[in-house]
Amino acid sequence: MPDDDHPHTAIARRLKRAGGHLETIVEMIEKGRPCAQIAQQLQAVESAIESAKKALIHDHIGHSLEETLKASGPKGRAVLRDFRLVAKYL
């Protein structure tokens, strides 16, 4: 089980909440709730998943790539800086 301080623990919690919310949306569909309400809730789940994906990617950049690129000196640090800049737009 992941350590509570590990960034992936927060991502897992976020995804579990989104999963529970998705189950609620299925119930809304089965109960015939208005499409506008369902679409709004689907948008919220989609945003939560997108946010979790971004957090995972940025965590990977911050931990895995950073060590490798910093070890390669100034050129590696420049590559890391550029990569982080581009990754903001994911």
Coordinates of C-alpha atoms in Angstrom, one line a residue:
M1 CA 0.0 0.0 0.0
P2 CA 1.4 3.4 -0.9
D3 CA 2.7 5.7 1.8
D4 CA 0.3 8.6 2.7
D5 CA 3.0 11.2 1.9
H6 CA 3.6 9.8 -1.6
P7 CA 2.1 12.0 -4.3
H8 CA 0.5 9.0 -6.0
T9 CA -1.6 8.4 -2.8
A10 CA -3.4 11.7 -3.4
I11 CA -3.9 10.8 -7.1
A12 CA -5.4 7.5 -6.1
R13 CA -7.8 9.2 -3.6
R14 CA -8.8 11.6 -6.3
L15 CA -9.5 8.8 -8.8
K16 CA -11.5 6.8 -6.2
R17 CA -13.7 9.8 -5.6
A18 CA -14.2 10.2 -9.4
G19 CA -15.0 6.5 -9.6
G20 CA -17.7 6.8 -6.9
H21 CA -19.1 9.8 -8.6
L22 CA -19.2 7.9 -11.9
E23 CA -21.3 5.2 -10.2
T24 CA -23.7 7.9 -9.1
I25 CA -24.0 9.1 -12.7
V26 CA -24.9 5.6 -13.8
E27 CA -27.7 5.7 -11.3
M28 CA -28.8 9.1 -12.5
I29 CA -29.0 7.6 -16.1
E30 CA -30.9 4.6 -14.8
K31 CA -33.4 6.8 -13.0
G32 CA -34.0 8.9 -16.1
R33 CA -32.6 12.2 -14.7
P34 CA -32.4 15.1 -17.2
C35 CA -29.6 14.9 -19.7
A36 CA -28.3 18.4 -18.8
Q37 CA -27.7 17.3 -15.2
I38 CA -26.0 14.1 -16.3
A39 CA -23.8 16.0 -18.8
Q40 CA -22.8 18.4 -16.0
Q41 CA -21.8 15.6 -13.7
L42 CA -19.9 13.8 -16.5
Q43 CA -17.9 17.0 -17.1
A44 CA -17.0 17.1 -13.4
V45 CA -15.7 13.5 -13.5
E46 CA -13.8 14.2 -16.8
S47 CA -12.1 17.2 -15.2
A48 CA -11.2 15.2 -12.1
I49 CA -9.6 12.5 -14.3
E50 CA -7.8 15.0 -16.4
S51 CA -6.4 16.7 -13.2
A52 CA -5.2 13.3 -11.9
K53 CA -3.4 12.6 -15.2
K54 CA -1.7 16.0 -15.1
A55 CA -0.6 15.4 -11.5
L56 CA 0.8 12.0 -12.4
I57 CA 2.8 13.4 -15.3
H58 CA 4.1 16.3 -13.4
D59 CA 5.1 14.0 -10.5
H60 CA 7.0 11.8 -13.0
I61 CA 8.8 14.8 -14.4
G62 CA 9.6 16.1 -11.0
H63 CA 11.0 12.8 -9.7
S64 CA 12.2 10.5 -12.5
L65 CA 13.3 12.8 -15.2
E66 CA 14.7 15.4 -12.9
E67 CA 17.4 13.1 -11.5
T68 CA 18.5 11.9 -14.9
L69 CA 18.6 15.2 -16.5
K70 CA 20.2 17.1 -13.7
A71 CA 23.0 14.5 -13.6
S72 CA 23.9 15.4 -17.2
G73 CA 24.9 18.9 -16.2
P74 CA 23.8 22.3 -17.5
K75 CA 22.5 20.9 -20.8
G76 CA 20.3 18.4 -18.9
R77 CA 19.0 21.1 -16.6
A78 CA 18.1 23.3 -19.7
V79 CA 16.3 20.3 -21.3
L80 CA 14.4 19.8 -18.0
R81 CA 13.4 23.4 -17.8
D82 CA 12.1 23.4 -21.4
F83 CA 10.2 20.1 -20.8
R84 CA 8.5 21.5 -17.7
L85 CA 7.5 24.6 -19.6
V86 CA 5.9 22.5 -22.4
A87 CA 4.3 20.1 -19.9
K88 CA 2.3 23.0 -18.5
Y89 CA 0.1 22.7 -21.6
L90 CA -0.8 19.1 -21.2

